[in-house]
Coordinates of C-alpha atoms in Angstrom, one line a residue:
M3 CA -61.2 133.3 65.9
S4 CA -63.0 130.8 68.0
A5 CA -64.1 131.5 71.6
I6 CA -65.2 129.9 74.8
T7 CA -68.8 130.8 75.4
L8 CA -69.4 129.1 78.7
G9 CA -67.5 127.1 81.4
V10 CA -69.4 124.4 83.3
G11 CA -68.4 122.3 86.3
A12 CA -70.6 119.3 87.3
S13 CA -70.2 116.2 89.5
H14 CA -70.8 112.8 88.1
S15 CA -71.9 109.5 89.6
T16 CA -73.2 106.4 88.0
L17 CA -75.1 105.7 91.2
M18 CA -77.4 108.6 90.0
N19 CA -78.4 106.2 87.2
T20 CA -78.6 102.9 89.1
H21 CA -79.5 103.8 92.6
W22 CA -82.1 106.6 92.3
D23 CA -84.7 104.3 94.0
K24 CA -82.5 103.9 97.0
V25 CA -82.0 107.7 97.6
V26 CA -83.0 108.9 101.0
H27 CA -82.2 112.6 100.4
T28 CA -84.7 112.8 97.6
E29 CA -84.8 116.6 97.6
R30 CA -81.1 116.9 97.3
A31 CA -81.0 114.4 94.5
A32 CA -83.8 116.3 92.6
A33 CA -82.0 119.5 93.1
F34 CA -78.8 118.3 91.6
R35 CA -80.7 116.7 88.6
D36 CA -82.5 120.0 88.1
S37 CA -79.2 121.9 88.1
L38 CA -78.0 119.7 85.2
Q39 CA -81.2 120.4 83.3
H40 CA -80.6 124.1 83.9
V41 CA -77.2 123.8 82.3
N42 CA -78.7 121.8 79.5
R43 CA -81.2 124.7 78.8
R44 CA -78.4 127.2 79.0
L45 CA -76.4 125.3 76.4
R46 CA -79.3 125.1 74.1
E47 CA -79.7 128.9 74.3
L48 CA -76.0 129.3 73.4
N49 CA -76.1 126.8 70.6
P50 CA -72.4 125.9 70.8
D51 CA -70.5 124.3 67.9
V52 CA -68.3 121.9 70.0
A53 CA -67.8 120.8 73.6
V54 CA -64.4 120.2 75.2
I55 CA -65.1 117.7 78.1
I56 CA -62.4 117.6 80.8
G57 CA -62.8 114.5 82.9
S58 CA -61.3 111.5 84.5
N59 CA -61.2 107.9 83.4
H60 CA -62.1 105.2 85.9
F61 CA -59.9 102.4 84.5
R62 CA -62.0 101.6 81.5
G63 CA -60.0 103.4 78.9
F64 CA -56.6 103.6 80.7
W65 CA -54.8 101.1 82.7
L66 CA -51.6 100.9 84.7
D67 CA -49.7 99.8 81.8
L68 CA -50.0 103.3 80.4
I69 CA -51.5 106.4 82.0
P70 CA -50.4 109.8 80.6
S71 CA -51.1 112.8 82.8
F72 CA -53.3 114.4 80.0
T73 CA -54.8 112.8 76.9
M74 CA -56.9 114.3 74.2
G75 CA -59.2 112.3 72.0
V76 CA -58.4 113.4 68.4
G77 CA -60.1 110.7 66.4
D78 CA -62.9 108.1 67.3
V79 CA -64.4 108.5 70.8
I80 CA -66.1 105.3 72.1
A81 CA -68.1 105.4 75.3
S82 CA -68.1 102.4 77.6
G83 CA -71.7 102.5 78.5
E84 CA -71.3 101.3 82.0
S85 CA -74.3 101.7 84.4
G86 CA -76.7 103.2 82.0
T87 CA -74.4 105.9 80.6
P88 CA -74.1 106.5 76.8
K89 CA -72.5 103.6 74.9
G90 CA -70.7 103.4 71.6
P91 CA -69.2 106.0 69.1
Q92 CA -69.7 109.7 69.9
K93 CA -69.8 112.6 67.5
T94 CA -66.4 114.1 67.1
D95 CA -64.4 116.7 65.1
P96 CA -61.0 115.3 64.5
V97 CA -59.7 118.3 62.6
F98 CA -60.6 120.7 65.5
A99 CA -59.3 118.3 68.2
N100 CA -55.9 117.8 66.4
Q101 CA -55.5 121.6 66.1
L102 CA -56.1 122.0 69.8
A103 CA -53.7 119.2 70.6
T104 CA -51.0 120.6 68.3
H105 CA -51.3 124.1 69.8
L106 CA -51.1 122.7 73.4
V107 CA -48.0 120.6 72.6
E108 CA -46.2 123.6 70.8
A109 CA -47.1 125.8 73.8
G110 CA -45.4 123.4 76.2
S111 CA -48.2 121.3 77.6
E112 CA -47.4 117.8 76.5
V113 CA -50.8 116.1 76.0
A114 CA -50.9 112.6 74.7
I115 CA -53.3 111.9 71.8
S116 CA -55.6 109.1 71.2
A117 CA -57.1 108.3 67.7
R118 CA -59.5 105.8 69.3
L119 CA -60.2 106.9 72.9
Q120 CA -62.4 104.9 75.1
I121 CA -64.2 107.1 77.6
D122 CA -66.3 106.2 80.6
H123 CA -68.7 108.2 82.9
G124 CA -65.9 110.6 83.6
Q125 CA -67.0 112.2 80.3
S126 CA -70.1 110.3 79.2
H127 CA -72.1 111.4 82.3
A128 CA -71.8 115.0 81.0
I129 CA -72.8 113.9 77.5
Q130 CA -75.9 112.0 79.0
Y131 CA -77.2 115.0 81.1
L132 CA -75.6 118.2 80.0
L133 CA -75.6 117.6 76.2
D134 CA -78.9 115.8 76.1
G135 CA -80.5 116.6 72.8
I136 CA -77.6 118.8 71.7
D137 CA -76.1 117.3 68.6
I138 CA -72.5 118.7 68.7
P139 CA -69.1 117.0 68.5
V140 CA -67.1 116.4 71.7
V141 CA -63.4 116.7 72.4
P142 CA -62.5 114.7 75.5
L143 CA -59.5 115.8 77.6
V144 CA -58.7 113.1 80.1
V145 CA -56.8 114.1 83.3
N146 CA -55.1 111.3 85.3
V147 CA -56.6 111.8 88.9
F148 CA -56.3 108.2 90.2
A149 CA -52.9 106.6 89.4
Q150 CA -50.2 108.2 91.4
P151 CA -48.2 110.2 90.7
L152 CA -50.7 112.8 89.5
P153 CA -50.0 115.9 87.5
T154 CA -49.5 118.9 89.8
I155 CA -52.6 121.2 90.2
E156 CA -50.5 124.1 89.0
R157 CA -49.7 122.1 85.8
C158 CA -53.4 121.5 85.4
A159 CA -54.2 125.3 85.6
T160 CA -51.4 125.9 83.0
L161 CA -53.1 123.4 80.7
G162 CA -56.4 125.3 81.1
R163 CA -54.8 128.6 80.2
R164 CA -53.2 127.1 77.1
L165 CA -56.4 125.4 76.2
A166 CA -58.0 128.8 76.0
D167 CA -55.2 130.1 73.8
A168 CA -55.6 127.1 71.6
I169 CA -59.3 127.6 71.2
E170 CA -58.8 131.3 70.4
A171 CA -56.1 130.4 67.8
N172 CA -58.6 128.5 65.8
A173 CA -59.7 130.6 62.9
E174 CA -63.0 129.0 62.1
G175 CA -65.1 131.0 64.6
R176 CA -66.3 128.1 66.7
K177 CA -68.4 128.6 69.8
V178 CA -66.9 126.3 72.4
V179 CA -68.3 125.2 75.7
V180 CA -65.7 123.8 78.2
I181 CA -67.2 121.3 80.6
A182 CA -65.5 119.9 83.7
S183 CA -66.8 116.6 85.0
G184 CA -66.0 115.3 88.4
G185 CA -65.8 116.1 92.1
L186 CA -66.7 117.4 94.5
S187 CA -65.4 115.8 97.7
H188 CA -65.6 112.0 98.1
Q189 CA -63.6 109.0 99.2
L190 CA -63.3 106.0 96.9
P191 CA -62.5 102.5 98.3
W192 CA -59.4 102.3 96.1
P193 CA -55.8 101.6 97.2
S194 CA -53.9 104.7 98.1
D195 CA -50.8 103.0 96.7
W196 CA -51.4 100.7 93.7
S197 CA -48.0 99.1 94.2
N198 CA -48.9 98.0 97.7
P199 CA -52.5 96.8 98.1
Q200 CA -53.5 96.2 101.7
D201 CA -56.4 93.6 101.4
D202 CA -58.2 91.3 99.0
D203 CA -60.4 94.1 97.6
E204 CA -57.4 96.4 97.0
E205 CA -55.6 93.4 95.3
F206 CA -58.6 92.9 93.1
M207 CA -58.8 96.6 92.2
V208 CA -55.1 96.7 91.3
D209 CA -55.6 93.5 89.1
A210 CA -58.4 95.3 87.3
W211 CA -56.4 98.4 86.9
L212 CA -53.4 96.5 85.5
N213 CA -55.1 93.9 83.4
G214 CA -58.4 95.3 82.3
R215 CA -57.5 96.5 78.8
G216 CA -60.0 95.1 76.4
E217 CA -61.9 93.3 79.1
W218 CA -62.9 95.7 81.8
E219 CA -66.4 94.2 81.9
R220 CA -64.9 91.1 83.5
Y221 CA -64.0 93.1 86.6
D222 CA -67.0 95.5 86.7
K223 CA -69.4 93.5 88.8
R224 CA -67.1 93.1 91.8
R225 CA -65.7 96.6 91.3
R226 CA -69.2 97.9 91.6
E227 CA -69.9 95.8 94.7
I228 CA -66.9 97.2 96.4
I229 CA -67.9 100.8 95.6
V230 CA -71.5 100.4 96.6
A231 CA -70.4 98.9 100.0
A232 CA -68.1 101.8 100.8
Q233 CA -68.9 104.1 103.6
P234 CA -69.5 107.6 102.4
C235 CA -67.0 110.3 103.3
I236 CA -68.0 113.8 102.1
F237 CA -66.3 117.0 103.2
E238 CA -69.2 119.4 103.2
D239 CA -67.3 122.4 104.6
F240 CA -64.6 122.1 101.9
D241 CA -67.3 121.8 99.1
A242 CA -69.0 124.9 100.4
Q243 CA -65.8 126.9 100.4
F244 CA -64.8 125.6 97.0
L245 CA -68.1 126.8 95.4
A246 CA -67.9 130.1 97.3
D247 CA -64.4 130.6 95.9
L248 CA -65.7 129.8 92.4
E249 CA -68.3 132.4 92.8
A250 CA -65.7 134.9 94.0
G251 CA -63.3 134.1 91.2
D252 CA -60.8 132.9 93.7
L253 CA -60.1 129.3 92.6
E254 CA -56.6 130.0 91.5
K255 CA -55.4 129.7 95.0
Y256 CA -56.1 126.0 94.9
T257 CA -53.2 125.6 92.5
E258 CA -50.9 126.0 95.5
L259 CA -52.1 122.7 97.0
S260 CA -50.1 119.5 96.7
T261 CA -51.7 116.1 95.9
P262 CA -51.6 115.0 99.5
E263 CA -53.0 118.3 100.8
L264 CA -56.0 118.1 98.4
E265 CA -56.7 114.5 99.4
K266 CA -56.6 115.4 103.1
I267 CA -59.3 118.1 102.8
A268 CA -61.4 116.6 99.9
G269 CA -60.8 112.8 99.8
N270 CA -59.0 110.8 97.1
G271 CA -62.0 111.5 94.8
G272 CA -61.5 115.2 95.4
Q273 CA -58.5 114.9 93.1
E274 CA -61.1 115.1 90.3
L275 CA -61.3 118.8 91.1
R276 CA -58.3 119.2 88.8
T277 CA -60.9 119.1 86.0
W278 CA -62.7 122.0 87.4
L279 CA -59.5 123.9 87.8
V280 CA -58.5 123.3 84.2
M281 CA -61.9 124.6 83.2
A282 CA -61.7 127.7 85.5
A283 CA -58.2 128.5 84.2
A284 CA -59.5 128.4 80.7
L285 CA -62.1 130.9 81.7
G286 CA -59.5 133.1 83.3
F287 CA -60.6 132.2 86.8
A288 CA -63.5 134.6 86.3
P289 CA -66.3 134.8 89.0
G290 CA -68.9 132.2 88.4
S291 CA -72.3 131.1 89.8
S292 CA -72.9 128.0 91.9
L293 CA -76.2 126.3 90.8
C294 CA -76.5 123.5 93.3
Y295 CA -74.7 121.7 96.1
S296 CA -76.2 118.4 97.2
P297 CA -74.2 116.2 99.6
M298 CA -75.3 112.7 98.6
P299 CA -74.0 109.9 100.8
E300 CA -76.1 107.5 98.8
W301 CA -73.8 108.4 95.8
L302 CA -70.7 108.7 98.0
T303 CA -70.2 112.2 96.7
G304 CA -70.7 115.9 97.3
M305 CA -72.6 116.7 94.1
G306 CA -72.3 120.2 92.7
A307 CA -72.9 122.2 89.5
A308 CA -71.7 125.6 88.5
L309 CA -71.3 128.0 85.6
I310 CA -68.5 130.4 84.7
E311 CA -69.2 133.0 82.0
P312 CA -66.3 134.3 79.9
A313 CA -64.9 137.6 81.3
G314 CA -67.4 140.3 80.6
G315 CA -70.3 137.8 80.4
D316 CA -73.4 137.7 82.6
A317 CA -73.8 134.6 84.7

């Protein structure tokens, strides 16, 4: 029987790679970086066999021509390599990944599969920092958090519970770490309704989302200019409460929120917290430990990191 040995939640931002020299809140940035290094050391101690990385995709592997609610990489996994993140093929375990996908589908969570999945920093940021020097296969699980309509938060929690069952059903005795990449609160300069862009920038973004398949790099320069020019919008009170609820083992209540309700209190980028809730559900919504919270307007995001030990573990 395989088992989850640790749950991890960590924010991501490519601006951490490209704009470190422009950071004003240096101590906050260093604290977040140090929290990622703490997780890396913890994972080295645990010596897991495989990492399931739950994250988003920022229109480098999925486009508006086809975006499933949930997609699991069950074959080749290719990282885009944008903004200094890992690039190229990643180590995988197709047999294990297919077993997870099959179990999830048979349990009623219809995950799409990809035998050649292109990931971006929605997963590769975790590979770069959390799995640095840890040579284990990754199983990406992509959650649609950007193209409306989004999967309900309750459905994401159900996916997490069934993911835990799927891991436990594997008879090979794997030690599995479940990593959630994304959040915390932030507001991205993206159209709220991709079918009705409001200005030139939004029209460009929709064009990139719809026509970027196979040539996302053609759009990347202007995309990045639009993002870097955005005004930061971080909901610090929400982030503090979310991490406090994680520590108390009380994240399940967030499954009652609708998509508009979550956006109102955490921004459109806060929809990425679905990944944390999938992870937390896989850990049985056990109490966890918050390692860091750094509101980083320079990176447009409330940056946080946390651990959840399996029930009976010691955080």
